[in-house]
Short mmCIF file of C-alpha atoms in Angstrom, two decimals:
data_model
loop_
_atom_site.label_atom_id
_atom_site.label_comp_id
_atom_site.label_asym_id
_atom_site.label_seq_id
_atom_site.Cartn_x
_atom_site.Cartn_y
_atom_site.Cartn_z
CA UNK A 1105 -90.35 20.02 64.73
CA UNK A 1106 -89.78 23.50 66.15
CA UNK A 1107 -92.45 25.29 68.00
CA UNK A 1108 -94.54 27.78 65.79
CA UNK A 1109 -95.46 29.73 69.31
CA UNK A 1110 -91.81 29.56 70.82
CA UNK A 1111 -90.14 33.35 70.43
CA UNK A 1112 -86.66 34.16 71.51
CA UNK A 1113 -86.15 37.62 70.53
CA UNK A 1114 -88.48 40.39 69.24
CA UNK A 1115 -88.46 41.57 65.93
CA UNK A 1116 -86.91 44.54 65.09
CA UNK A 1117 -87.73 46.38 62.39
CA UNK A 1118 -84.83 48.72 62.41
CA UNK A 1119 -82.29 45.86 62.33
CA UNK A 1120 -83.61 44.41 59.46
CA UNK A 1121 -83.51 46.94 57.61
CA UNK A 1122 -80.27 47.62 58.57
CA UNK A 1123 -79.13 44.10 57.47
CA UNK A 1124 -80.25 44.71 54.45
CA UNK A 1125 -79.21 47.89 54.01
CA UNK A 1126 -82.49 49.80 53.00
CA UNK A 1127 -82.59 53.69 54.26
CA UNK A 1128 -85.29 54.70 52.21
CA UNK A 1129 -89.15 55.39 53.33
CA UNK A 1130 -91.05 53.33 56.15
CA UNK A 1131 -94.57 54.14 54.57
CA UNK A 1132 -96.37 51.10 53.15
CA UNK A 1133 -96.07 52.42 49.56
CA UNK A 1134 -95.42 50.67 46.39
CA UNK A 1135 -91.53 52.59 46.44
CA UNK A 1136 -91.50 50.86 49.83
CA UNK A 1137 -92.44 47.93 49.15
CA UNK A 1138 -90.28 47.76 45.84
CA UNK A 1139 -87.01 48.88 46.93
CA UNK A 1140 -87.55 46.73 50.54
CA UNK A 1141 -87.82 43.14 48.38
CA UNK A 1142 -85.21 44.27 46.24
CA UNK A 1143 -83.06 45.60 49.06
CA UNK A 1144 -83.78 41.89 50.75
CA UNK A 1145 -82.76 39.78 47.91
CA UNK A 1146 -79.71 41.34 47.08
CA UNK A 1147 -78.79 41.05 51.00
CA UNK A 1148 -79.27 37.90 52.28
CA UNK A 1149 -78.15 34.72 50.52
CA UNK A 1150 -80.89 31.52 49.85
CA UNK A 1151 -78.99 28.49 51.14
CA UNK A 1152 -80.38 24.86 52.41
CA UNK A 1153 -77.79 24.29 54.86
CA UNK A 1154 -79.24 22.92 57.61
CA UNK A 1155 -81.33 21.19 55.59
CA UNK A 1156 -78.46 19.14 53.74
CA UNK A 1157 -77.04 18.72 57.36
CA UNK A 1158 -79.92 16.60 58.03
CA UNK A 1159 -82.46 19.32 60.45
CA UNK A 1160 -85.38 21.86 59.73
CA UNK A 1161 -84.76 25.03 60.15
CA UNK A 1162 -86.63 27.06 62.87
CA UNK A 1163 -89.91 29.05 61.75
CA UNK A 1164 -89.56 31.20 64.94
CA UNK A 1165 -89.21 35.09 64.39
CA UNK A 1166 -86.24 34.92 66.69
CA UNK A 1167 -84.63 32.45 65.74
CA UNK A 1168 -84.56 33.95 62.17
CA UNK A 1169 -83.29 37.57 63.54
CA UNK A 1170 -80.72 35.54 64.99
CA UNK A 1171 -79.67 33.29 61.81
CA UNK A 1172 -80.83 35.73 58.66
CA UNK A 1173 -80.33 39.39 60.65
CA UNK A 1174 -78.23 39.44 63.34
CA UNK A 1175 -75.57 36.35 61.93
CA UNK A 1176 -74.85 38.03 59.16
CA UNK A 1177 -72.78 35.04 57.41
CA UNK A 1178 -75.88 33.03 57.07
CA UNK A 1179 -79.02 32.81 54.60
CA UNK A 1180 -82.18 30.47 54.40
CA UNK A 1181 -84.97 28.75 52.20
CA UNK A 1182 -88.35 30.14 51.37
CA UNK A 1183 -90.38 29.52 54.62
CA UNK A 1184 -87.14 31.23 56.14
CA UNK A 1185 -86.73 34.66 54.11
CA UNK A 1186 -90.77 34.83 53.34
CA UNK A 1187 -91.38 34.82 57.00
CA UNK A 1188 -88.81 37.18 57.91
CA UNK A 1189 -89.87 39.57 55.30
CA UNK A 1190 -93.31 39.13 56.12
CA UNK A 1191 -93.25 40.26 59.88
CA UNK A 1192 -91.06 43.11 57.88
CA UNK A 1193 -93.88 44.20 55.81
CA UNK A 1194 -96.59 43.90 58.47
CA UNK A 1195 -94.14 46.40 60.81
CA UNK A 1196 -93.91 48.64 57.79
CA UNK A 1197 -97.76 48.56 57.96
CA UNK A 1198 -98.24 46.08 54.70
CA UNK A 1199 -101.45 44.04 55.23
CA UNK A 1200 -100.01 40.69 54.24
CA UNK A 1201 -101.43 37.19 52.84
CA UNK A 1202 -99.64 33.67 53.46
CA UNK A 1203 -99.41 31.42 50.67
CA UNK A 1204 -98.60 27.87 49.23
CA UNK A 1205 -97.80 27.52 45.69
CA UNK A 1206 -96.67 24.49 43.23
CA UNK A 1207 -93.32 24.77 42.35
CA UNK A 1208 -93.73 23.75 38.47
CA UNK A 1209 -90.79 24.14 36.62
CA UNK A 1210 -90.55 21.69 33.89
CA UNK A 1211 -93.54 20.12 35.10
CA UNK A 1212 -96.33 18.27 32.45
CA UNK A 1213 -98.90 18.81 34.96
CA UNK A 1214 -99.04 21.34 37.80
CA UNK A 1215 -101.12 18.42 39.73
CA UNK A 1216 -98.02 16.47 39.75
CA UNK A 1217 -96.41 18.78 42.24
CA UNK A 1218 -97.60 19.37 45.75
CA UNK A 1219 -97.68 22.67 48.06
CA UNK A 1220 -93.95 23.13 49.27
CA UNK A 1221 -93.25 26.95 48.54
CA UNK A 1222 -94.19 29.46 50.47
CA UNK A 1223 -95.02 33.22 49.16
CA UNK A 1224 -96.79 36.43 50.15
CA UNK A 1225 -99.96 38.75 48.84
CA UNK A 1226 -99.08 42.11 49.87
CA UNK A 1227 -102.14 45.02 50.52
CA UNK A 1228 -101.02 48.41 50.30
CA UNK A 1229 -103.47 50.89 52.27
CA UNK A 1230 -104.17 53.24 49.18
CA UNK A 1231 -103.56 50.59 46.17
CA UNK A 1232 -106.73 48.10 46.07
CA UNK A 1233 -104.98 45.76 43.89
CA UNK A 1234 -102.95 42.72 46.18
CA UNK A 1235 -99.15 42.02 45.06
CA UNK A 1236 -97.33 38.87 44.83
CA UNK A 1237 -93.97 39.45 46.50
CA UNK A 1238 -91.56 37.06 47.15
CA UNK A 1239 -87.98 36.74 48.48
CA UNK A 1240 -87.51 33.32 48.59
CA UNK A 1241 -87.83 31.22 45.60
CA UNK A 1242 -84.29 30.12 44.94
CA UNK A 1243 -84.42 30.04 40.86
CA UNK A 1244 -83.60 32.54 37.86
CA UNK A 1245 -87.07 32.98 37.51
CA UNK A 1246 -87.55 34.29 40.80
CA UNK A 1247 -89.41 37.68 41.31
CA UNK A 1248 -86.96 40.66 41.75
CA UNK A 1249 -89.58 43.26 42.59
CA UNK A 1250 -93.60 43.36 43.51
CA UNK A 1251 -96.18 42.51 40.70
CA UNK A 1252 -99.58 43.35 40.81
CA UNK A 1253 -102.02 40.16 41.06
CA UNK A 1254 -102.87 41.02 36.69
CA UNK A 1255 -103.85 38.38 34.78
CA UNK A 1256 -101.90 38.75 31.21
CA UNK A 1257 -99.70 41.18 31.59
CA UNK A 1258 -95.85 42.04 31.38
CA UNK A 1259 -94.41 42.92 34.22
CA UNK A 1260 -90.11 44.44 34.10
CA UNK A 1261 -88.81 43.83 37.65
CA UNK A 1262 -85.18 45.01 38.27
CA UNK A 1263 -84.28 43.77 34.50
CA UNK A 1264 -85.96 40.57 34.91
CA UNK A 1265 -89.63 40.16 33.02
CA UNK A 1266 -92.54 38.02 34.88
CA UNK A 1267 -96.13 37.67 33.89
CA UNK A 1268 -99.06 35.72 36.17
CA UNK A 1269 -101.11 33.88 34.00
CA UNK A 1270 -104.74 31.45 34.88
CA UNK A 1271 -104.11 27.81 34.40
CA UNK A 1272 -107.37 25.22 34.67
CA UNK A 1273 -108.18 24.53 38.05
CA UNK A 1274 -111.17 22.30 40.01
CA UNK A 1275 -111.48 24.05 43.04
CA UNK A 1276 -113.29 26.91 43.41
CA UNK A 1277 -110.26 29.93 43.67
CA UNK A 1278 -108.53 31.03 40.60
CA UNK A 1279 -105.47 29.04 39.78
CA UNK A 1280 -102.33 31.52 39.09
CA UNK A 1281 -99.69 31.30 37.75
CA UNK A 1282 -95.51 32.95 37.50
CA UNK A 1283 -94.15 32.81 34.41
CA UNK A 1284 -90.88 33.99 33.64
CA UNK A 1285 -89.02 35.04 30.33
CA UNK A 1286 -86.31 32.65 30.35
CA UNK A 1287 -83.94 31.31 27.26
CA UNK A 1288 -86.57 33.09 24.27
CA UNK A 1289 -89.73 32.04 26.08
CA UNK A 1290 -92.14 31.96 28.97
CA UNK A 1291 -91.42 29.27 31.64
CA UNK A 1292 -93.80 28.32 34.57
CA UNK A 1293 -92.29 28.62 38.09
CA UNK A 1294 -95.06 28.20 40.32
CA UNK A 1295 -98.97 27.66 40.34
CA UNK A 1296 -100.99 28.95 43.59
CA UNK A 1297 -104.58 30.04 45.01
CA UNK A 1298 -105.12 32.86 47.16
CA UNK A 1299 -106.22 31.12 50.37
CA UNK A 1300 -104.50 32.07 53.62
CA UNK A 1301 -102.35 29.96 55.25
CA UNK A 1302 -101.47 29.67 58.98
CA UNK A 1303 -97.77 29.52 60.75
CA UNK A 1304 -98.72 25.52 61.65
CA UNK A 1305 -99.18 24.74 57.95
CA UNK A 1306 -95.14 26.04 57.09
CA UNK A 1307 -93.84 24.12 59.95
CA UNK A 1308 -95.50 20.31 58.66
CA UNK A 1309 -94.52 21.52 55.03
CA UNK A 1310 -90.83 22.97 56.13
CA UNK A 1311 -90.29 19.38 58.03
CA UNK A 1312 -91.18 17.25 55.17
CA UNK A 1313 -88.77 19.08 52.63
CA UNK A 1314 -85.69 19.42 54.61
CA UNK A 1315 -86.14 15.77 55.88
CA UNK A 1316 -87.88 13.64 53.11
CA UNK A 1317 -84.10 11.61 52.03
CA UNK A 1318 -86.25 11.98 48.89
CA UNK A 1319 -86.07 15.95 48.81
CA UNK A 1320 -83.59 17.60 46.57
CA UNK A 1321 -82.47 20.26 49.26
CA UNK A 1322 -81.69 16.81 51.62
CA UNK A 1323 -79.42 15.88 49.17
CA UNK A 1324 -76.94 18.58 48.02
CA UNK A 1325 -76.39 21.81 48.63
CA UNK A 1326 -78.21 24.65 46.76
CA UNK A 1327 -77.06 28.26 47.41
CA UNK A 1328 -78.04 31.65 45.21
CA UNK A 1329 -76.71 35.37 46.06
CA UNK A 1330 -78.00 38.14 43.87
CA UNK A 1331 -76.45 41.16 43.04
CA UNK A 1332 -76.55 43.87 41.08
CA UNK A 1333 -74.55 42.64 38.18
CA UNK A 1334 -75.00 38.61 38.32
CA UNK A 1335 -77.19 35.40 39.76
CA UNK A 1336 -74.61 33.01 41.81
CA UNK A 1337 -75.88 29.79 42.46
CA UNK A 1338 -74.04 26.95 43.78
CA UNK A 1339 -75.88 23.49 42.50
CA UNK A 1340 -74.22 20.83 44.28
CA UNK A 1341 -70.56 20.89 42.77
CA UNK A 1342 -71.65 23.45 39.96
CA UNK A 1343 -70.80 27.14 40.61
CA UNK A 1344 -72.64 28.86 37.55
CA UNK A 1345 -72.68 32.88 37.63
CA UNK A 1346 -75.41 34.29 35.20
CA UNK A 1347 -74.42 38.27 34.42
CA UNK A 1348 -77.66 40.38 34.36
CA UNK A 1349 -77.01 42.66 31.50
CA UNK A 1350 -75.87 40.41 28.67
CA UNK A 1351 -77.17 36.76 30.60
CA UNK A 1352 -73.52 35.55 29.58
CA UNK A 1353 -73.20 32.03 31.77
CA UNK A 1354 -70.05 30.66 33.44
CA UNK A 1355 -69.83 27.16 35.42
CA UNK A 1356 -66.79 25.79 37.38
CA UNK A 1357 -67.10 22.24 38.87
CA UNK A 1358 -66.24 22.77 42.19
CA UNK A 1359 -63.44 19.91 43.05
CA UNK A 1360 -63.56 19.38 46.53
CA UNK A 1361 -65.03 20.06 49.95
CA UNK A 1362 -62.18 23.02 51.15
CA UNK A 1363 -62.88 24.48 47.43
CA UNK A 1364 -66.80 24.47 48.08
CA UNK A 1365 -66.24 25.95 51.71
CA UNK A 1366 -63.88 28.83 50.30
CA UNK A 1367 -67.06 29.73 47.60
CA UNK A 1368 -69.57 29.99 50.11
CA UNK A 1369 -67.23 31.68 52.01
CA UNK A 1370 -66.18 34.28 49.33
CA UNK A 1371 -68.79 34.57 46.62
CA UNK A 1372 -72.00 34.11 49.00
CA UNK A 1373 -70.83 35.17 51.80
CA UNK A 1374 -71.61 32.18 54.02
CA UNK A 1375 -70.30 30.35 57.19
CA UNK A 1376 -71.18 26.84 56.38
CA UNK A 1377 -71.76 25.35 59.75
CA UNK A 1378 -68.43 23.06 61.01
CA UNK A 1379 -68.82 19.42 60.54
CA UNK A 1380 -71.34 19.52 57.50
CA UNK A 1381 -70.29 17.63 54.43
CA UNK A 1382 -71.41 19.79 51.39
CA UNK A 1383 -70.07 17.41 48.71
CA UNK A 1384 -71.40 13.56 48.65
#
């Protein structure tokens, strides 16, 4: 398990923001704030690699410059991007809240489902209300842009539409949750509380789900790009390419390891690391 306290280079603000190509304003303002997570998603790939290769990423800040910023050719998971953009936001001046949320989709109970994605409650100086951001979660549903922590209420993110809704809980913090307009209708995507969580609490999580044999990213590989015109996600030895305006879906089976290498290579913009076997 990689040391939470280890560092091997700073963080640099300005290089992240050039990797993701985002010029605008550096004031922690809601256009900040928007076009930054938007800027991030559309930049750097979600990909499980080194999970599927059999080892858990490193939580250190350097060690993500390194892989997410200064690589280039490389993406991550959610503990990966959400703590990159998170030292982001706190540079930009963004008070910022750890969390640990249920991924539910197609779940019959949330309870079912234990703590294994990480997101972020974002505090602008002059807005009172806390945002759930989120560059990370490696789905469809997944938030495009900030939403305001609303109970019941619409929210249009870069021509995606999200709602956070209260679900029954027993502990004492109100149980939220993301729902997004998928297929005609609302689908969960994940349930959390707004307790703080600590650096230590990703790296016990972030071992256990890229080395459980019993965890889906151990098992195959699972890679999404965005852009502005489509969702690529490579599901094992699907390629299926979702185009934003219409939501008109394509899938190719991908036939073989040199043909899975070339997408990654091509459509996502990935090195996969040599020796990895991506198809089983």
């Amino acid at each position: 398990m990689a040391d939470s306290a280890r560092t091997t280079a700073p963080f640099s603000l300005d290089a992240y923001l050039g990797r993701i190509g985002w010029a605008g304003g550096r004031r922690p303002d809601p256009d900040t704030l928007r076009g930054v997570q938007l800027a991030h998603l559309r930049a750097i790939p979600f990909e499980n690699l080194d999970a599927l290769g059999g080892r858990a990423p490193s939580l250190d800040l350097g060690d993500l410059m390194t892989k997410l910023v200064h690589g280039r050719r490389r993406g991550g998971y959610c503990y990966e991007h959400n703590t990159l953009f998170a030292a982001a936001l706190e540079a930009l001046g963004v008070r910022v809240t750890r969390l640990t949320a249920r991924v539910v989709v197609g779940a019959d109970r949330f309870a079912d489902r234990p703590r294994t994605h990480m997101a972020l409650l974002a505090e602008l100086p002059d807005d009172p209300r806390p945002h759930l951001v989120d560059v990370g979660f490696g789905a469809l549903g997944s938030l495009l842009e900030p939403v305001p922590l609303t109970a019941d209420t619409e929210f249009h993110d870069a021509g995606r539409r999200h709602r956070l809704v209260h679900a029954p809980h027993r502990g004492p913090l109100e149980m939220w949750v993301l729902e997004a307009y998928l297929a005609g209708g609302w689908q969960a995507q994940y349930a959390f509380t707004p307790e703080p969580f600590e650096p230590s609490d990703y790296e016990v999580i972030n071992w256990h789900v890229a080395t459980n044999p019993r965890s889906p990213f151990a098992r195959r590989p699972y890679v999404q790009r965005l852009t502005p015109d489509a969702h690529l996600l490579l599901d094992g030895d699907r390629l299926v390419v979702t185009r934003t305006g219409d939501g008109t879906v394509t899938e190719e089976k991908v036939a073989d390891e040199a043909r899975a290498r070339r997408v990654l290579a091509e459509e996502f913009g990935i090195d996969a690391p040599e020796g990895l076997t991506l198809l089983r």
